mmCIF file with all atom_site columns, C-alpha atoms in Angstrom:
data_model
loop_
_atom_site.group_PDB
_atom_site.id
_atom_site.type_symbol
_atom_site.label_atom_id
_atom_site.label_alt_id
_atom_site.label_comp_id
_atom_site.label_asym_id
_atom_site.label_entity_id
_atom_site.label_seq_id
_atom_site.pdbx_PDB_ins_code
_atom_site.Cartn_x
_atom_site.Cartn_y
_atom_site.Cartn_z
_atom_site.occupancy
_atom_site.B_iso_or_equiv
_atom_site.pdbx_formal_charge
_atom_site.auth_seq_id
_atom_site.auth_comp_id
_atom_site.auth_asym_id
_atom_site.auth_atom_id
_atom_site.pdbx_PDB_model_num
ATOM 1  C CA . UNK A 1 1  ? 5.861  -14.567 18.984 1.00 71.00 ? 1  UNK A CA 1
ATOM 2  C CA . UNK A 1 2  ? 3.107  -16.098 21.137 1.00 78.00 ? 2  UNK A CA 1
ATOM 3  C CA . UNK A 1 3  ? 0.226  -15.017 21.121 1.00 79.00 ? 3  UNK A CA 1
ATOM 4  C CA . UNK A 1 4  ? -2.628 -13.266 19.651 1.00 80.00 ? 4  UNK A CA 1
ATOM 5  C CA . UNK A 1 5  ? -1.937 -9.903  20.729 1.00 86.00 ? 5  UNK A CA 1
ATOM 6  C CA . UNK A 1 6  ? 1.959  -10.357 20.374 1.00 84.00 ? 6  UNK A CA 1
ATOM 7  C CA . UNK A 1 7  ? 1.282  -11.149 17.026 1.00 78.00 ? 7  UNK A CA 1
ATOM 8  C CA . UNK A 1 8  ? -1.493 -8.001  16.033 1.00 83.00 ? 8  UNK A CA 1
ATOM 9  C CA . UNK A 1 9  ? 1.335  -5.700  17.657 1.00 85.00 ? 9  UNK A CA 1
ATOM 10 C CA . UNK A 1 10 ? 3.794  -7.655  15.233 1.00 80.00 ? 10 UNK A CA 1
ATOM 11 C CA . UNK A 1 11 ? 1.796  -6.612  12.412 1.00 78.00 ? 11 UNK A CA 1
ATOM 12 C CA . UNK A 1 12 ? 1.028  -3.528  12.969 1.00 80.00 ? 12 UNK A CA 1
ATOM 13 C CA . UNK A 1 13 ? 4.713  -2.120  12.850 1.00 75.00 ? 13 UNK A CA 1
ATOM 14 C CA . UNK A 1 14 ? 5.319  -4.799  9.718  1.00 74.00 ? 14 UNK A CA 1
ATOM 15 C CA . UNK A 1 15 ? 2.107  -2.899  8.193  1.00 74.00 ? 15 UNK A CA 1
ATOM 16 C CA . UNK A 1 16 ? 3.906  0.764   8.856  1.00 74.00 ? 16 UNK A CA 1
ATOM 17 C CA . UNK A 1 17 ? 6.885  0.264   6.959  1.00 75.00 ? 17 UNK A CA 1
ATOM 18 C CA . UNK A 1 18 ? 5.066  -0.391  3.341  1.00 82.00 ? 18 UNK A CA 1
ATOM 19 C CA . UNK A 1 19 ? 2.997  1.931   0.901  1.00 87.00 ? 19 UNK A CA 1
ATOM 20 C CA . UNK A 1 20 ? 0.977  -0.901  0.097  1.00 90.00 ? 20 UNK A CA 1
ATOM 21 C CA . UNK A 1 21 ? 0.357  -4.945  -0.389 1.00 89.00 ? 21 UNK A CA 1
ATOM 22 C CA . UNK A 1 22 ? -1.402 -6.703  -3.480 1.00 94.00 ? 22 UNK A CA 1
ATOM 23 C CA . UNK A 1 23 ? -1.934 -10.205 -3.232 1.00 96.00 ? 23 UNK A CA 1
ATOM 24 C CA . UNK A 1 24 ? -1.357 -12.094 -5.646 1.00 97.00 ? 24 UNK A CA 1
ATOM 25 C CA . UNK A 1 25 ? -2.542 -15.783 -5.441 1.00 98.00 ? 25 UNK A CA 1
ATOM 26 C CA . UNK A 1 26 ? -3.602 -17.668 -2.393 1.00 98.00 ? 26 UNK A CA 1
ATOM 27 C CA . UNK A 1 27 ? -3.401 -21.826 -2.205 1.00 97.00 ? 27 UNK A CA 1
ATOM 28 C CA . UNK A 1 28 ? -5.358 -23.654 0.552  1.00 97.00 ? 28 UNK A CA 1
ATOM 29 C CA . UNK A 1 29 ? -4.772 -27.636 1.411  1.00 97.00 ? 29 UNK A CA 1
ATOM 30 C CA . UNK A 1 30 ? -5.621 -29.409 4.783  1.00 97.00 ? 30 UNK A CA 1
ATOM 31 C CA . UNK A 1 31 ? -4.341 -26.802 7.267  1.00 97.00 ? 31 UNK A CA 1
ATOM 32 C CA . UNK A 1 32 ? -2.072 -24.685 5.576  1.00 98.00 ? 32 UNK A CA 1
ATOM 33 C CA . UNK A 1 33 ? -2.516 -21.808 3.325  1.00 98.00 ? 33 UNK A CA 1
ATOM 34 C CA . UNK A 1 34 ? -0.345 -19.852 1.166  1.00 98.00 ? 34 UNK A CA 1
ATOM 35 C CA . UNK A 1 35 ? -0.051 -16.302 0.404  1.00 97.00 ? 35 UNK A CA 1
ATOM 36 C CA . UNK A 1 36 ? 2.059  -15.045 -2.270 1.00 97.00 ? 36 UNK A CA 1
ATOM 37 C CA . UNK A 1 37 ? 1.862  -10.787 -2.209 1.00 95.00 ? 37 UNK A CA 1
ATOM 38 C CA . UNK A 1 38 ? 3.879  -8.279  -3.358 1.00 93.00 ? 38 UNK A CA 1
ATOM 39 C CA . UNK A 1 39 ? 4.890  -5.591  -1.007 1.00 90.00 ? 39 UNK A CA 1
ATOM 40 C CA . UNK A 1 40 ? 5.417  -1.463  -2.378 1.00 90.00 ? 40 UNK A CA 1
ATOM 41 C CA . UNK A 1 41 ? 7.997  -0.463  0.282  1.00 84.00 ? 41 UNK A CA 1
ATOM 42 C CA . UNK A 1 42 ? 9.356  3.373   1.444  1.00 76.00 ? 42 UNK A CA 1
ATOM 43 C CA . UNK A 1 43 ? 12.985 4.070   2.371  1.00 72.00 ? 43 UNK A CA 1
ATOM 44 C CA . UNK A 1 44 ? 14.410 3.529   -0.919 1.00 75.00 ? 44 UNK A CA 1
ATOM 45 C CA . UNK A 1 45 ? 13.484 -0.677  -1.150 1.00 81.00 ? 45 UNK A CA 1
ATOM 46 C CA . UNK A 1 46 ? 10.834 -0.375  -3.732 1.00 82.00 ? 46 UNK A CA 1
ATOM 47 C CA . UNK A 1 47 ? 8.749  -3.084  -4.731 1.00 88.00 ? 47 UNK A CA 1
ATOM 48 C CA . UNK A 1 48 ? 9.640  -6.827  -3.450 1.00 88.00 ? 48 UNK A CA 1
ATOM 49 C CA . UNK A 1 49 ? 7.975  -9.990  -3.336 1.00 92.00 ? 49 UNK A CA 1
ATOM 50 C CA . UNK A 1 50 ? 7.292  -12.519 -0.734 1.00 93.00 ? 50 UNK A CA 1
ATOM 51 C CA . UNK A 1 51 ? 5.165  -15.287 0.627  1.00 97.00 ? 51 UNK A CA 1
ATOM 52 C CA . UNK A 1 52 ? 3.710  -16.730 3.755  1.00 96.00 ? 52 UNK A CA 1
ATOM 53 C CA . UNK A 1 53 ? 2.884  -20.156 4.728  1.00 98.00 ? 53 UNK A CA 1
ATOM 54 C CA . UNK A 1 54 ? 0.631  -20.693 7.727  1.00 96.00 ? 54 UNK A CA 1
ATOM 55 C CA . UNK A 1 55 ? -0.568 -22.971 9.417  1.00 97.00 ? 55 UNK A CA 1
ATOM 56 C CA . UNK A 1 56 ? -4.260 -23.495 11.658 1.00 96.00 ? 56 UNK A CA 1
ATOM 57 C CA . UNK A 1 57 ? -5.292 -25.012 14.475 1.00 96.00 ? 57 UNK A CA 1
ATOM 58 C CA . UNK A 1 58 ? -9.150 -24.795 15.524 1.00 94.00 ? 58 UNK A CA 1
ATOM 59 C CA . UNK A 1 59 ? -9.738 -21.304 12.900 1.00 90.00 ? 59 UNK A CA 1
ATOM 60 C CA . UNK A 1 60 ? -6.325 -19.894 14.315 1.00 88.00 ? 60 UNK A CA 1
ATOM 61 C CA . UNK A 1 61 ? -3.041 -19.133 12.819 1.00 88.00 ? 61 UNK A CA 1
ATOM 62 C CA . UNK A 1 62 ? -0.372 -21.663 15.099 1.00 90.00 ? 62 UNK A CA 1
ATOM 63 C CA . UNK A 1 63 ? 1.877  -20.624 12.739 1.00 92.00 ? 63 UNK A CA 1
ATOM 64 C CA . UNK A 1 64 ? 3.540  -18.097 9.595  1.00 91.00 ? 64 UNK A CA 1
ATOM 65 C CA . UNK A 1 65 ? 6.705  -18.564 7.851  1.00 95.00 ? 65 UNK A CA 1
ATOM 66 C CA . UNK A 1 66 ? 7.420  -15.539 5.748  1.00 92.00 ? 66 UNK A CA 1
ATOM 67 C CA . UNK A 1 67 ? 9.685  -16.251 2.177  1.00 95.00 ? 67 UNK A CA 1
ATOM 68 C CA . UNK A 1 68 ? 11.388 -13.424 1.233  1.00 89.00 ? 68 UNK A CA 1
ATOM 69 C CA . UNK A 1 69 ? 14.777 -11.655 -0.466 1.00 84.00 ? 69 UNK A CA 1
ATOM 70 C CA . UNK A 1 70 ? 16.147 -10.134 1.794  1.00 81.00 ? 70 UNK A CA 1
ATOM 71 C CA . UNK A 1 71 ? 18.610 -8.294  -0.585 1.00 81.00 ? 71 UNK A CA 1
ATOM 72 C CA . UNK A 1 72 ? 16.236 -5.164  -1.538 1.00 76.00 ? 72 UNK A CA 1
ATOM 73 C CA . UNK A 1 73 ? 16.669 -4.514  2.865  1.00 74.00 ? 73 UNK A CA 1
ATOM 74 C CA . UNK A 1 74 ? 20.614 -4.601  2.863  1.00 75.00 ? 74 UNK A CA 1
ATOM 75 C CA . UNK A 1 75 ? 21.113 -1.036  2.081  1.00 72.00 ? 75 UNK A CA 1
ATOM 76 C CA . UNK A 1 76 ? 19.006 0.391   4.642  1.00 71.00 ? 76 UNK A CA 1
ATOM 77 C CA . UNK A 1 77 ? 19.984 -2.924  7.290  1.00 71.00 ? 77 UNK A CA 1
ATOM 78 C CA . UNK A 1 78 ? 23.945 -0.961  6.668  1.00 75.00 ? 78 UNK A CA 1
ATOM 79 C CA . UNK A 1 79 ? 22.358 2.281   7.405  1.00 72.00 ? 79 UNK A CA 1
ATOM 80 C CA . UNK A 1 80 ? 20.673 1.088   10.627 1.00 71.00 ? 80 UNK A CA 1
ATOM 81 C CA . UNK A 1 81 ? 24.017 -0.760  11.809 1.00 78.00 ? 81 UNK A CA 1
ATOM 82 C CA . UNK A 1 82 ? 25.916 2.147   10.825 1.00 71.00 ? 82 UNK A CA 1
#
């Protein structure tokens, strides 16, 4: 995505798809922060972990790598595919 408006649309449908998201510890150095949150999802997926790394330029995010299993999202991934 590029973009700051890309990104906020981005978010928005990643926001629609969970019940709700608890952080749970943050780490700043330099540049780069880390999130670490846990994620309450519908559709049968439950409760899953993950964690973003992101990087600043100038008091914007350049960049967000997102950590994550991606084994809770098989099942419904099959359905969609299906």
């Amino acid at each position: 995505l590029q973009g700051k408006e890309a990104y906020l649309e981005a978010a928005k449908g990643f926001m629609a798809f969970f019940n709700s998201l608890s952080i749970r510890a943050t780490f700043g150095e330099g540049d780069q922060a880390v999130v670490v949150y846990d994620l309450d999802c519908g559709g049968g997926i439950g409760k899953t972990s993950a964690v973003a790394l992101m990087t600043f330029q100038e008091g914007l995010i350049i960049r967000n790598e997102l950590f994550h299993d991606t084994s809770p999202y098989a099942k419904i991934m099959d359905e969609l595919s299906a």
